[in-house]
Structures are given as C-alpha cells and as structure tokens.
C-alpha cells in the first residue's frame, strides 16, 4: 500500500517527458526507436552518422541490405489490407538499421542517395558492355584506367566486385526484364506463301513502267549503235575534259599556295617591324636612363662643390 503513490506519480509524469523528447534532438544527431514506438517504455538511441566518401565495406553492406529489403518486401504478407503499405522512407529506415547493425554508420538519406548513384554507374557500365559486345574496336571497361573511363563518360571508380553484386540485385529484383533469346518463328503456311500481292492500280503505275522501260531500252540501243570512231572520240572528249579540269585545279592550288606564301611574307615583315620597334623603344629607354644617371651624377657633383666652397667661409 505504501508503494502506490510513487507509482501513480510516475505514470502521471511520464507522458510529458516522452512528449518533449524529440524537441531535445537537434543538429546531425537523430533518434531511432524500436518497433513499439507507441509505448512509453521505448528505448531512445542517439545516432551520429558518418560523413564523407563511402568505403568498399560500407558499399557492400548497403548492397546486402538492399537485397534483403527487396526479398523482404517481395514475400506475401498477411497484413490487414486496410493498413497503409510501407512508404519509401520506412523502407530506407529499415536499410539504415541493417547498415547500422553491420558497422555502416549512414543515414537513410545517405543510403538512398548512394544507391541511386550506384544504379546510375551500373547502368552506364552495362550499356557500355553491350556496346563493346557489338564492336571489337572499343576496350573493355575493366581494362581502362581512370582517365580513359572519364574520356568515355564512364564512372571512374566502380570495381568489378560491386558491379557483380549490383547485377545480382538488379536481376533478382526484375527477372521479367531479362528476356530469353528469341525463338525461331514457325514456318508460314503454304497458302500464305503462294498468295500473290495485290495488283497496283493500272492508271498510276503503268505509265511509269513504260517510261522506265523505254529509257533503259533507248540507252542500250544508243550504246550499242555507236561505231568505234564515235566511241574513241567520246573517250578523247572525256579525257580532254578531265585534263582541263585537272589543269584548272592545279592552277587554283598554285594560286592558293602563292597567296599563302604572300601572307606568310607579310606576317614575317610585320614581325620584323615589331621587333625593330621594340628594340628602338628599349634603346630609347636605355638612353633615357643613362641621361638620368648622368644628370644625377652632375647634380651630386655640383652639391659637393657647393658644400666644399662654403666650408672655408664658415
């Protein structure tokens, strides 16, 4: 009977303390509670997340967590259909808890961003592998150094181990996207092979056919009716036309070379003039400095003479 008042006082003051707990957490430190967050006895864990680049071990832990999370969510559940499904934030909170329990001290936002970056790099490398399988001129991604990978717009630090782990997760997550090789189509029935195509309209196709046949026949008749002299004359005309065109091209190239040589000479003359002007300017500066030094020396000599003249008088 004597212990009832303390217990009642404890139950009366406990809800306000639990209500004010979230207001005490600020900055980069967050709070993770157990699954029974609605109970007043839920433990409070203060987490200070690690920042900076991800290590290989942290990346492998994240990939393992994502694989297990996909397997967990793909299993059929017996939950009440009226209850809301897990949101993306809660799913990534599960990934964060798994990573935290395995030494990867990262937040759910860091895990989400890192996973998006890993998938983007994986897709780039996979597309490049598909491209090099069709062309033998491209080097393998795993044989290139970092600079070559950057030149091909590829991720520079993706290791083969991480690529294999990502490939395993992606293939298990979406097995329907991996299509089997296409099967050969069954042979078409003989009736479909023997069916003739529909005849074209006679009003539009017939004149074109007649014109094309007439042009082909006229060309063959003209070529066969030429005598050897006419053929030789035609060959000479073609040869003279080719020679004339070649000579015209040679003259044009010669004029172009002459113009280039002329421009080069003009540029050299301008460069020589600039050098002469620079030398003249430097010479003028040297003469000015020499004159200034001589004037200073004369002034100092005059001052010394004046000083020596005034000493006996004093």
PDB file of C-alpha atoms in Angstrom:
ATOM      1  CA  UNK A   1       0.000   0.000   0.000  1.00  0.00           C
ATOM      2  CA  UNK A   2       2.902   2.378   0.630  1.00  0.00           C
ATOM      3  CA  UNK A   3       4.256   1.961  -2.948  1.00  0.00           C
ATOM      4  CA  UNK A   4       1.071   3.074  -4.749  1.00  0.00           C
ATOM      5  CA  UNK A   5       1.590   6.881  -4.580  1.00  0.00           C
ATOM      6  CA  UNK A   6       5.073   6.790  -6.198  1.00  0.00           C
ATOM      7  CA  UNK A   7       3.790   4.552  -8.987  1.00  0.00           C
ATOM      8  CA  UNK A   8       0.846   6.801  -9.649  1.00  0.00           C
ATOM      9  CA  UNK A   9       3.096   9.872  -9.713  1.00  0.00           C
ATOM     10  CA  UNK A  10       5.446   8.149 -12.144  1.00  0.00           C
ATOM     11  CA  UNK A  11       2.607   7.284 -14.517  1.00  0.00           C
ATOM     12  CA  UNK A  12       1.279  10.836 -14.325  1.00  0.00           C
ATOM     13  CA  UNK A  13       4.594  12.498 -15.260  1.00  0.00           C
ATOM     14  CA  UNK A  14       5.838  10.013 -17.877  1.00  0.00           C
ATOM     15  CA  UNK A  15       3.752  11.136 -20.939  1.00  0.00           C
ATOM     16  CA  UNK A  16       5.012  14.779 -20.782  1.00  0.00           C
ATOM     17  CA  UNK A  17       8.625  13.536 -20.688  1.00  0.00           C
ATOM     18  CA  UNK A  18       8.043  11.332 -23.728  1.00  0.00           C
ATOM     19  CA  UNK A  19       6.296  14.204 -25.484  1.00  0.00           C
ATOM     20  CA  UNK A  20       9.258  16.567 -25.039  1.00  0.00           C
ATOM     21  CA  UNK A  21      11.982  14.084 -26.055  1.00  0.00           C
ATOM     22  CA  UNK A  22      12.006  14.897 -29.818  1.00  0.00           C
ATOM     23  CA  UNK A  23      12.496  18.624 -29.065  1.00  0.00           C
ATOM     24  CA  UNK A  24      15.857  17.911 -27.400  1.00  0.00           C
ATOM     25  CA  UNK A  25      17.405  16.397 -30.534  1.00  0.00           C
ATOM     26  CA  UNK A  26      18.998  18.900 -32.915  1.00  0.00           C
ATOM     27  CA  UNK A  27      21.770  19.091 -35.494  1.00  0.00           C
ATOM     28  CA  UNK A  28      23.148  15.966 -37.191  1.00  0.00           C
ATOM     29  CA  UNK A  29      22.101  13.613 -34.375  1.00  0.00           C
ATOM     30  CA  UNK A  30      18.880  11.675 -34.926  1.00  0.00           C
ATOM     31  CA  UNK A  31      16.817   9.270 -32.852  1.00  0.00           C
ATOM     32  CA  UNK A  32      15.995   5.654 -33.717  1.00  0.00           C
ATOM     33  CA  UNK A  33      13.363   3.823 -31.645  1.00  0.00           C
ATOM     34  CA  UNK A  34      12.238   0.242 -31.590  1.00  0.00           C
ATOM     35  CA  UNK A  35       9.160  -1.062 -33.353  1.00  0.00           C
ATOM     36  CA  UNK A  36       6.976  -0.343 -30.328  1.00  0.00           C
ATOM     37  CA  UNK A  37       7.233   3.427 -30.620  1.00  0.00           C
ATOM     38  CA  UNK A  38       3.752   3.967 -29.204  1.00  0.00           C
ATOM     39  CA  UNK A  39       4.694   2.515 -25.805  1.00  0.00           C
ATOM     40  CA  UNK A  40       6.086   4.881 -23.175  1.00  0.00           C
ATOM     41  CA  UNK A  41       8.990   2.490 -22.432  1.00  0.00           C
ATOM     42  CA  UNK A  42      10.522   2.616 -25.961  1.00  0.00           C
ATOM     43  CA  UNK A  43      14.323   2.920 -25.819  1.00  0.00           C
ATOM     44  CA  UNK A  44      15.867   6.022 -27.350  1.00  0.00           C
ATOM     45  CA  UNK A  45      19.130   5.613 -29.311  1.00  0.00           C
ATOM     46  CA  UNK A  46      21.158   8.642 -30.320  1.00  0.00           C
ATOM     47  CA  UNK A  47      22.888   8.163 -33.676  1.00  0.00           C
ATOM     48  CA  UNK A  48      25.614  10.356 -35.073  1.00  0.00           C
ATOM     49  CA  UNK A  49      26.056   9.439 -38.721  1.00  0.00           C
ATOM     50  CA  UNK A  50      29.345   9.205 -40.539  1.00  0.00           C
ATOM     51  CA  UNK A  51      30.057  11.600 -43.403  1.00  0.00           C
ATOM     52  CA  UNK A  52      32.495  11.577 -46.287  1.00  0.00           C
ATOM     53  CA  UNK A  53      33.234   9.084 -49.029  1.00  0.00           C
ATOM     54  CA  UNK A  54      31.877   5.558 -48.839  1.00  0.00           C
ATOM     55  CA  UNK A  55      34.341   2.729 -48.294  1.00  0.00           C
ATOM     56  CA  UNK A  56      34.174  -0.601 -50.104  1.00  0.00           C
ATOM     57  CA  UNK A  57      32.924  -2.370 -46.965  1.00  0.00           C
ATOM     58  CA  UNK A  58      30.144   0.181 -46.456  1.00  0.00           C
ATOM     59  CA  UNK A  59      29.076  -0.143 -50.089  1.00  0.00           C
ATOM     60  CA  UNK A  60      28.896  -3.940 -49.850  1.00  0.00           C
ATOM     61  CA  UNK A  61      26.846  -3.682 -46.640  1.00  0.00           C
ATOM     62  CA  UNK A  62      24.429  -1.297 -48.378  1.00  0.00           C
ATOM     63  CA  UNK A  63      24.027  -3.660 -51.349  1.00  0.00           C
ATOM     64  CA  UNK A  64      23.370  -6.572 -48.983  1.00  0.00           C
ATOM     65  CA  UNK A  65      20.796  -4.511 -47.083  1.00  0.00           C
ATOM     66  CA  UNK A  66      19.021  -3.562 -50.315  1.00  0.00           C
ATOM     67  CA  UNK A  67      18.968  -7.206 -51.458  1.00  0.00           C
ATOM     68  CA  UNK A  68      17.452  -8.364 -48.167  1.00  0.00           C
ATOM     69  CA  UNK A  69      14.954  -5.499 -48.199  1.00  0.00           C
ATOM     70  CA  UNK A  70      13.804  -6.449 -51.700  1.00  0.00           C
ATOM     71  CA  UNK A  71      13.421 -10.067 -50.623  1.00  0.00           C
ATOM     72  CA  UNK A  72      11.529  -8.993 -47.516  1.00  0.00           C
ATOM     73  CA  UNK A  73       9.098  -6.814 -49.443  1.00  0.00           C
ATOM     74  CA  UNK A  74       8.600  -9.367 -52.222  1.00  0.00           C
ATOM     75  CA  UNK A  75       7.301 -12.015 -49.806  1.00  0.00           C
ATOM     76  CA  UNK A  76       3.485 -12.270 -49.475  1.00  0.00           C
ATOM     77  CA  UNK A  77       2.226 -10.761 -46.240  1.00  0.00           C
ATOM     78  CA  UNK A  78      -0.933 -11.398 -44.229  1.00  0.00           C
ATOM     79  CA  UNK A  79      -1.313  -7.825 -43.055  1.00  0.00           C
ATOM     80  CA  UNK A  80      -4.659  -6.093 -42.928  1.00  0.00           C
ATOM     81  CA  UNK A  81      -5.470  -4.616 -46.382  1.00  0.00           C
ATOM     82  CA  UNK A  82      -6.893  -1.528 -44.702  1.00  0.00           C
ATOM     83  CA  UNK A  83      -3.483  -0.710 -43.182  1.00  0.00           C
ATOM     84  CA  UNK A  84      -1.201   1.524 -45.277  1.00  0.00           C
ATOM     85  CA  UNK A  85       1.760  -0.079 -47.010  1.00  0.00           C
ATOM     86  CA  UNK A  86       5.345   0.772 -46.081  1.00  0.00           C
ATOM     87  CA  UNK A  87       6.424   4.045 -47.589  1.00  0.00           C
ATOM     88  CA  UNK A  88       9.815   4.652 -49.170  1.00  0.00           C
ATOM     89  CA  UNK A  89      11.025   6.466 -46.056  1.00  0.00           C
ATOM     90  CA  UNK A  90      10.209   3.477 -43.809  1.00  0.00           C
ATOM     91  CA  UNK A  91      11.860   1.075 -46.249  1.00  0.00           C
ATOM     92  CA  UNK A  92      15.050   3.107 -46.241  1.00  0.00           C
ATOM     93  CA  UNK A  93      14.815   3.307 -42.444  1.00  0.00           C
ATOM     94  CA  UNK A  94      14.949  -0.498 -42.419  1.00  0.00           C
ATOM     95  CA  UNK A  95      18.032  -0.341 -44.667  1.00  0.00           C
ATOM     96  CA  UNK A  96      19.592   2.208 -42.319  1.00  0.00           C
ATOM     97  CA  UNK A  97      19.015  -0.056 -39.305  1.00  0.00           C
ATOM     98  CA  UNK A  98      20.587  -3.010 -41.112  1.00  0.00           C
ATOM     99  CA  UNK A  99      23.605  -0.936 -42.150  1.00  0.00           C
ATOM    100  CA  UNK A 100      23.952   0.444 -38.628  1.00  0.00           C
ATOM    101  CA  UNK A 101      23.924  -3.056 -37.115  1.00  0.00           C
ATOM    102  CA  UNK A 102      26.686  -4.109 -39.543  1.00  0.00           C
ATOM    103  CA  UNK A 103      29.093  -1.232 -38.968  1.00  0.00           C
ATOM    104  CA  UNK A 104      27.911   1.136 -41.740  1.00  0.00           C
ATOM    105  CA  UNK A 105      27.007   4.292 -39.802  1.00  0.00           C
ATOM    106  CA  UNK A 106      24.980   6.009 -42.507  1.00  0.00           C
ATOM    107  CA  UNK A 107      21.545   7.640 -42.516  1.00  0.00           C
ATOM    108  CA  UNK A 108      18.612   6.586 -44.652  1.00  0.00           C
ATOM    109  CA  UNK A 109      19.053   9.634 -46.915  1.00  0.00           C
ATOM    110  CA  UNK A 110      22.729   8.800 -47.426  1.00  0.00           C
ATOM    111  CA  UNK A 111      21.816   5.183 -48.245  1.00  0.00           C
ATOM    112  CA  UNK A 112      19.152   6.309 -50.723  1.00  0.00           C
ATOM    113  CA  UNK A 113      21.484   8.752 -52.497  1.00  0.00           C
ATOM    114  CA  UNK A 114      24.345   6.236 -52.603  1.00  0.00           C
ATOM    115  CA  UNK A 115      22.047   3.558 -54.039  1.00  0.00           C
ATOM    116  CA  UNK A 116      20.860   5.920 -56.789  1.00  0.00           C
ATOM    117  CA  UNK A 117      24.481   6.707 -57.690  1.00  0.00           C
ATOM    118  CA  UNK A 118      25.384   3.008 -57.749  1.00  0.00           C
ATOM    119  CA  UNK A 119      22.476   2.186 -60.056  1.00  0.00           C
ATOM    120  CA  UNK A 120      23.412   5.043 -62.390  1.00  0.00           C
ATOM    121  CA  UNK A 121      27.025   3.844 -62.612  1.00  0.00           C
ATOM    122  CA  UNK A 122      25.893   0.233 -63.087  1.00  0.00           C
ATOM    123  CA  UNK A 123      23.597   1.162 -65.977  1.00  0.00           C
ATOM    124  CA  UNK A 124      26.359   3.140 -67.701  1.00  0.00           C
ATOM    125  CA  UNK A 125      28.819   0.251 -67.484  1.00  0.00           C
ATOM    126  CA  UNK A 126      26.176  -2.269 -68.571  1.00  0.00           C
ATOM    127  CA  UNK A 127      25.282  -0.181 -71.645  1.00  0.00           C
ATOM    128  CA  UNK A 128      28.986   0.152 -72.480  1.00  0.00           C
ATOM    129  CA  UNK A 129      29.460  -3.624 -72.189  1.00  0.00           C
ATOM    130  CA  UNK A 130      26.545  -4.108 -74.564  1.00  0.00           C
ATOM    131  CA  UNK A 131      28.147  -1.665 -76.983  1.00  0.00           C
ATOM    132  CA  UNK A 132      31.579  -3.314 -76.948  1.00  0.00           C
ATOM    133  CA  UNK A 133      29.987  -6.725 -77.497  1.00  0.00           C
ATOM    134  CA  UNK A 134      28.882  -5.415 -80.897  1.00  0.00           C
ATOM    135  CA  UNK A 135      32.190  -3.687 -81.735  1.00  0.00           C
ATOM    136  CA  UNK A 136      35.700  -5.062 -81.200  1.00  0.00           C
ATOM    137  CA  UNK A 137      37.403  -1.661 -81.531  1.00  0.00           C
ATOM    138  CA  UNK A 138      36.385  -0.474 -78.043  1.00  0.00           C
ATOM    139  CA  UNK A 139      38.441  -1.512 -74.996  1.00  0.00           C
ATOM    140  CA  UNK A 140      36.883  -3.262 -72.035  1.00  0.00           C
ATOM    141  CA  UNK A 141      35.782  -1.110 -69.122  1.00  0.00           C
ATOM    142  CA  UNK A 142      37.827  -3.182 -66.682  1.00  0.00           C
ATOM    143  CA  UNK A 143      40.993  -2.756 -68.811  1.00  0.00           C
ATOM    144  CA  UNK A 144      40.827   1.063 -68.845  1.00  0.00           C
ATOM    145  CA  UNK A 145      42.406   3.404 -66.325  1.00  0.00           C
ATOM    146  CA  UNK A 146      40.565   6.263 -64.636  1.00  0.00           C
ATOM    147  CA  UNK A 147      41.414   8.838 -67.303  1.00  0.00           C
ATOM    148  CA  UNK A 148      40.225   6.584 -70.135  1.00  0.00           C
ATOM    149  CA  UNK A 149      36.988   5.926 -68.271  1.00  0.00           C
ATOM    150  CA  UNK A 150      36.436   9.662 -67.883  1.00  0.00           C
ATOM    151  CA  UNK A 151      37.109  10.165 -71.596  1.00  0.00           C
ATOM    152  CA  UNK A 152      34.349   7.638 -72.384  1.00  0.00           C
ATOM    153  CA  UNK A 153      31.965   9.356 -69.901  1.00  0.00           C
ATOM    154  CA  UNK A 154      32.023   6.299 -67.615  1.00  0.00           C
ATOM    155  CA  UNK A 155      32.302   6.034 -63.811  1.00  0.00           C
ATOM    156  CA  UNK A 156      35.952   6.031 -62.811  1.00  0.00           C
ATOM    157  CA  UNK A 157      35.853   4.092 -59.523  1.00  0.00           C
ATOM    158  CA  UNK A 158      33.390   1.216 -59.999  1.00  0.00           C
ATOM    159  CA  UNK A 159      35.001  -2.092 -59.058  1.00  0.00           C
ATOM    160  CA  UNK A 160      34.135  -5.430 -60.601  1.00  0.00           C
ATOM    161  CA  UNK A 161      33.032  -6.832 -57.246  1.00  0.00           C
ATOM    162  CA  UNK A 162      30.479  -4.055 -56.721  1.00  0.00           C
ATOM    163  CA  UNK A 163      29.310  -4.429 -60.332  1.00  0.00           C
ATOM    164  CA  UNK A 164      28.671  -8.154 -59.851  1.00  0.00           C
ATOM    165  CA  UNK A 165      26.800  -7.544 -56.593  1.00  0.00           C
ATOM    166  CA  UNK A 166      24.637  -4.864 -58.225  1.00  0.00           C
ATOM    167  CA  UNK A 167      23.955  -7.129 -61.185  1.00  0.00           C
ATOM    168  CA  UNK A 168      22.787  -9.869 -58.811  1.00  0.00           C
ATOM    169  CA  UNK A 169      20.408  -7.480 -57.021  1.00  0.00           C
ATOM    170  CA  UNK A 170      19.006  -5.978 -60.228  1.00  0.00           C
ATOM    171  CA  UNK A 171      18.454  -9.360 -61.881  1.00  0.00           C
ATOM    172  CA  UNK A 172      16.706 -10.774 -58.818  1.00  0.00           C
ATOM    173  CA  UNK A 173      14.572  -7.667 -58.432  1.00  0.00           C
ATOM    174  CA  UNK A 174      13.340  -7.569 -62.032  1.00  0.00           C
ATOM    175  CA  UNK A 175      13.567 -11.075 -63.543  1.00  0.00           C
ATOM    176  CA  UNK A 176      10.993 -10.230 -66.177  1.00  0.00           C
ATOM    177  CA  UNK A 177      13.306  -7.696 -67.796  1.00  0.00           C
ATOM    178  CA  UNK A 178      15.870 -10.393 -68.676  1.00  0.00           C
ATOM    179  CA  UNK A 179      14.346 -11.806 -71.811  1.00  0.00           C
ATOM    180  CA  UNK A 180      15.378 -15.214 -73.186  1.00  0.00           C
ATOM    181  CA  UNK A 181      16.857 -15.431 -76.672  1.00  0.00           C
ATOM    182  CA  UNK A 182      14.196 -15.155 -79.359  1.00  0.00           C
ATOM    183  CA  UNK A 183      12.822 -18.450 -80.579  1.00  0.00           C
ATOM    184  CA  UNK A 184      12.583 -19.073 -84.319  1.00  0.00           C
ATOM    185  CA  UNK A 185       9.200 -18.378 -85.792  1.00  0.00           C
ATOM    186  CA  UNK A 186       7.266 -21.386 -87.098  1.00  0.00           C
ATOM    187  CA  UNK A 187       7.097 -21.679 -90.880  1.00  0.00           C
ATOM    188  CA  UNK A 188       4.207 -19.925 -92.511  1.00  0.00           C
ATOM    189  CA  UNK A 189       1.542 -21.986 -94.231  1.00  0.00           C
ATOM    190  CA  UNK A 190       1.990 -22.718 -97.892  1.00  0.00           C
ATOM    191  CA  UNK A 191      -1.170 -20.854 -98.745  1.00  0.00           C
ATOM    192  CA  UNK A 192       0.262 -17.638 -97.311  1.00  0.00           C
ATOM    193  CA  UNK A 193       3.470 -18.064 -99.343  1.00  0.00           C
ATOM    194  CA  UNK A 194       1.553 -18.624-102.551  1.00  0.00           C
ATOM    195  CA  UNK A 195      -0.769 -15.682-102.075  1.00  0.00           C
ATOM    196  CA  UNK A 196       0.216 -13.041-104.663  1.00  0.00           C
ATOM    197  CA  UNK A 197       0.467  -9.385-103.657  1.00  0.00           C
ATOM    198  CA  UNK A 198      -2.428  -7.126-104.567  1.00  0.00           C
ATOM    199  CA  UNK A 199      -2.095  -5.697-108.070  1.00  0.00           C
ATOM    200  CA  UNK A 200      -1.227  -1.991-108.227  1.00  0.00           C
ATOM    201  CA  UNK A 201      -3.604   0.499-109.804  1.00  0.00           C
ATOM    202  CA  UNK A 202      -3.048   0.422-113.584  1.00  0.00           C
ATOM    203  CA  UNK A 203      -3.663   4.154-114.023  1.00  0.00           C
ATOM    204  CA  UNK A 204      -0.641   5.273-111.967  1.00  0.00           C
ATOM    205  CA  UNK A 205       1.969   2.509-112.231  1.00  0.00           C
ATOM    206  CA  UNK A 206       1.644   1.503-115.885  1.00  0.00           C
ATOM    207  CA  UNK A 207       2.885   4.816-117.430  1.00  0.00           C
ATOM    208  CA  UNK A 208       5.922   4.886-115.137  1.00  0.00           C
ATOM    209  CA  UNK A 209       6.790   1.310-116.091  1.00  0.00           C
ATOM    210  CA  UNK A 210       6.512   2.109-119.775  1.00  0.00           C
ATOM    211  CA  UNK A 211       8.675   5.230-119.436  1.00  0.00           C
ATOM    212  CA  UNK A 212      11.394   3.407-117.462  1.00  0.00           C
ATOM    213  CA  UNK A 213      11.482   0.517-119.921  1.00  0.00           C
ATOM    214  CA  UNK A 214      11.682   2.947-122.850  1.00  0.00           C
ATOM    215  CA  UNK A 215      14.541   4.889-121.243  1.00  0.00           C
ATOM    216  CA  UNK A 216      16.520   1.721-120.488  1.00  0.00           C
ATOM    217  CA  UNK A 217      15.993   0.363-123.987  1.00  0.00           C
ATOM    218  CA  UNK A 218      16.958   3.706-125.562  1.00  0.00           C
ATOM    219  CA  UNK A 219      20.200   3.850-123.547  1.00  0.00           C
ATOM    220  CA  UNK A 220      21.181   0.320-124.505  1.00  0.00           C
ATOM    221  CA  UNK A 221      20.318   0.949-128.139  1.00  0.00           C
ATOM    222  CA  UNK A 222      22.372   4.193-128.144  1.00  0.00           C
ATOM    223  CA  UNK A 223      25.376   2.451-126.589  1.00  0.00           C
ATOM    224  CA  UNK A 224      25.195  -0.477-128.981  1.00  0.00           C
ATOM    225  CA  UNK A 225      24.713   1.674-132.096  1.00  0.00           C
ATOM    226  CA  UNK A 226      27.903   3.732-131.537  1.00  0.00           C
ATOM    227  CA  UNK A 227      30.675   2.903-134.012  1.00  0.00           C
ATOM    228  CA  UNK A 228      34.308   2.585-132.858  1.00  0.00           C
ATOM    229  CA  UNK A 229      35.264   6.063-134.164  1.00  0.00           C
ATOM    230  CA  UNK A 230      32.469   7.708-132.210  1.00  0.00           C
ATOM    231  CA  UNK A 231      33.449   5.773-129.125  1.00  0.00           C
ATOM    232  CA  UNK A 232      37.098   6.849-129.476  1.00  0.00           C
ATOM    233  CA  UNK A 233      36.004  10.461-129.990  1.00  0.00           C
ATOM    234  CA  UNK A 234      33.837  10.295-126.909  1.00  0.00           C
ATOM    235  CA  UNK A 235      36.735   8.874-124.906  1.00  0.00           C
ATOM    236  CA  UNK A 236      39.029  11.659-126.179  1.00  0.00           C
ATOM    237  CA  UNK A 237      36.445  14.272-125.214  1.00  0.00           C
ATOM    238  CA  UNK A 238      36.166  12.800-121.743  1.00  0.00           C
ATOM    239  CA  UNK A 239      39.965  12.662-121.411  1.00  0.00           C
ATOM    240  CA  UNK A 240      40.331  16.272-122.549  1.00  0.00           C
ATOM    241  CA  UNK A 241      37.645  17.342-120.079  1.00  0.00           C
ATOM    242  CA  UNK A 242      39.474  15.526-117.304  1.00  0.00           C
ATOM    243  CA  UNK A 243      42.790  17.131-118.285  1.00  0.00           C
ATOM    244  CA  UNK A 244      41.184  20.563-118.446  1.00  0.00           C
ATOM    245  CA  UNK A 245      39.648  20.095-115.017  1.00  0.00           C
ATOM    246  CA  UNK A 246      42.946  18.840-113.608  1.00  0.00           C
ATOM    247  CA  UNK A 247      44.855  21.803-115.028  1.00  0.00           C
ATOM    248  CA  UNK A 248      42.249  24.216-113.636  1.00  0.00           C
ATOM    249  CA  UNK A 249      42.536  22.567-110.238  1.00  0.00           C
ATOM    250  CA  UNK A 250      46.348  22.749-110.390  1.00  0.00           C
ATOM    251  CA  UNK A 251      46.216  26.458-111.247  1.00  0.00           C
ATOM    252  CA  UNK A 252      43.792  27.107-108.412  1.00  0.00           C
ATOM    253  CA  UNK A 253      46.024  25.235-105.971  1.00  0.00           C
ATOM    254  CA  UNK A 254      49.057  27.149-107.215  1.00  0.00           C
ATOM    255  CA  UNK A 255      47.287  30.487-106.726  1.00  0.00           C
ATOM    256  CA  UNK A 256      46.256  29.395-103.247  1.00  0.00           C
ATOM    257  CA  UNK A 257      49.841  28.461-102.378  1.00  0.00           C
ATOM    258  CA  UNK A 258      51.106  31.780-103.740  1.00  0.00           C
ATOM    259  CA  UNK A 259      48.592  33.662-101.623  1.00  0.00           C
ATOM    260  CA  UNK A 260      49.631  31.679 -98.568  1.00  0.00           C
ATOM    261  CA  UNK A 261      53.293  32.447 -99.268  1.00  0.00           C
ATOM    262  CA  UNK A 262      52.497  36.130 -99.727  1.00  0.00           C
ATOM    263  CA  UNK A 263      50.582  36.256 -96.449  1.00  0.00           C
ATOM    264  CA  UNK A 264      53.469  34.496 -94.733  1.00  0.00           C
ATOM    265  CA  UNK A 265      55.957  37.044 -96.050  1.00  0.00           C
ATOM    266  CA  UNK A 266      53.721  39.904 -94.952  1.00  0.00           C
ATOM    267  CA  UNK A 267      53.419  38.392 -91.490  1.00  0.00           C
ATOM    268  CA  UNK A 268      57.198  37.999 -91.293  1.00  0.00           C
ATOM    269  CA  UNK A 269      57.706  41.622 -92.332  1.00  0.00           C
ATOM    270  CA  UNK A 270      55.227  42.780 -89.711  1.00  0.00           C
ATOM    271  CA  UNK A 271      57.013  40.680 -87.108  1.00  0.00           C
ATOM    272  CA  UNK A 272      60.380  42.183 -88.095  1.00  0.00           C
ATOM    273  CA  UNK A 273      58.930  45.693 -87.875  1.00  0.00           C
ATOM    274  CA  UNK A 274      57.545  44.932 -84.432  1.00  0.00           C
ATOM    275  CA  UNK A 275      60.938  43.639 -83.315  1.00  0.00           C
ATOM    276  CA  UNK A 276      62.669  46.776 -84.651  1.00  0.00           C
ATOM    277  CA  UNK A 277      60.137  48.986 -82.868  1.00  0.00           C
ATOM    278  CA  UNK A 278      60.696  47.095 -79.636  1.00  0.00           C
ATOM    279  CA  UNK A 279      64.461  47.467 -79.998  1.00  0.00           C
ATOM    280  CA  UNK A 280      64.133  51.182 -80.705  1.00  0.00           C
ATOM    281  CA  UNK A 281      61.869  51.596 -77.685  1.00  0.00           C
ATOM    282  CA  UNK A 282      64.306  49.704 -75.488  1.00  0.00           C
ATOM    283  CA  UNK A 283      67.217  51.776 -76.797  1.00  0.00           C
ATOM    284  CA  UNK A 284      65.319  54.986 -76.076  1.00  0.00           C
ATOM    285  CA  UNK A 285      64.595  53.767 -72.556  1.00  0.00           C
ATOM    286  CA  UNK A 286      68.259  52.890 -72.026  1.00  0.00           C
ATOM    287  CA  UNK A 287      69.353  56.331 -73.265  1.00  0.00           C
ATOM    288  CA  UNK A 288      66.811  57.999 -71.003  1.00  0.00           C
ATOM    289  CA  UNK A 289      68.052  56.035 -68.007  1.00  0.00           C
ATOM    290  CA  UNK A 290      71.691  56.889 -68.892  1.00  0.00           C
ATOM    291  CA  UNK A 291      70.823  60.597 -69.216  1.00  0.00           C
ATOM    292  CA  UNK A 292      69.002  60.499 -65.893  1.00  0.00           C
ATOM    293  CA  UNK A 293      72.001  58.843 -64.218  1.00  0.00           C
ATOM    294  CA  UNK A 294      74.375  61.441 -65.723  1.00  0.00           C
ATOM    295  CA  UNK A 295      72.131  64.280 -64.549  1.00  0.00           C
ATOM    296  CA  UNK A 296      72.004  62.832 -61.044  1.00  0.00           C
ATOM    297  CA  UNK A 297      75.795  62.486 -61.020  1.00  0.00           C
ATOM    298  CA  UNK A 298      76.227  66.096 -62.196  1.00  0.00           C
ATOM    299  CA  UNK A 299      73.791  67.280 -59.562  1.00  0.00           C
ATOM    300  CA  UNK A 300      75.622  65.397 -56.822  1.00  0.00           C
ATOM    301  CA  UNK A 301      78.972  66.814 -58.035  1.00  0.00           C
ATOM    302  CA  UNK A 302      77.584  70.348 -58.006  1.00  0.00           C
ATOM    303  CA  UNK A 303      76.230  69.832 -54.492  1.00  0.00           C
ATOM    304  CA  UNK A 304      79.594  68.545 -53.299  1.00  0.00           C
ATOM    305  CA  UNK A 305      81.396  71.512 -54.914  1.00  0.00           C
ATOM    306  CA  UNK A 306      78.983  73.963 -53.323  1.00  0.00           C
ATOM    307  CA  UNK A 307      79.440  72.328 -49.971  1.00  0.00           C
ATOM    308  CA  UNK A 308      83.236  72.423 -50.231  1.00  0.00           C
ATOM    309  CA  UNK A 309      83.136  76.116 -51.219  1.00  0.00           C
ATOM    310  CA  UNK A 310      81.074  77.046 -48.194  1.00  0.00           C
ATOM    311  CA  UNK A 311      83.270  75.293 -45.626  1.00  0.00           C
ATOM    312  CA  UNK A 312      86.205  77.882 -45.503  1.00  0.00           C
ATOM    313  CA  UNK A 313      83.775  80.743 -45.251  1.00  0.00           C
ATOM    314  CA  UNK A 314      82.249  79.207 -42.163  1.00  0.00           C
TER     315      UNK A 314
END
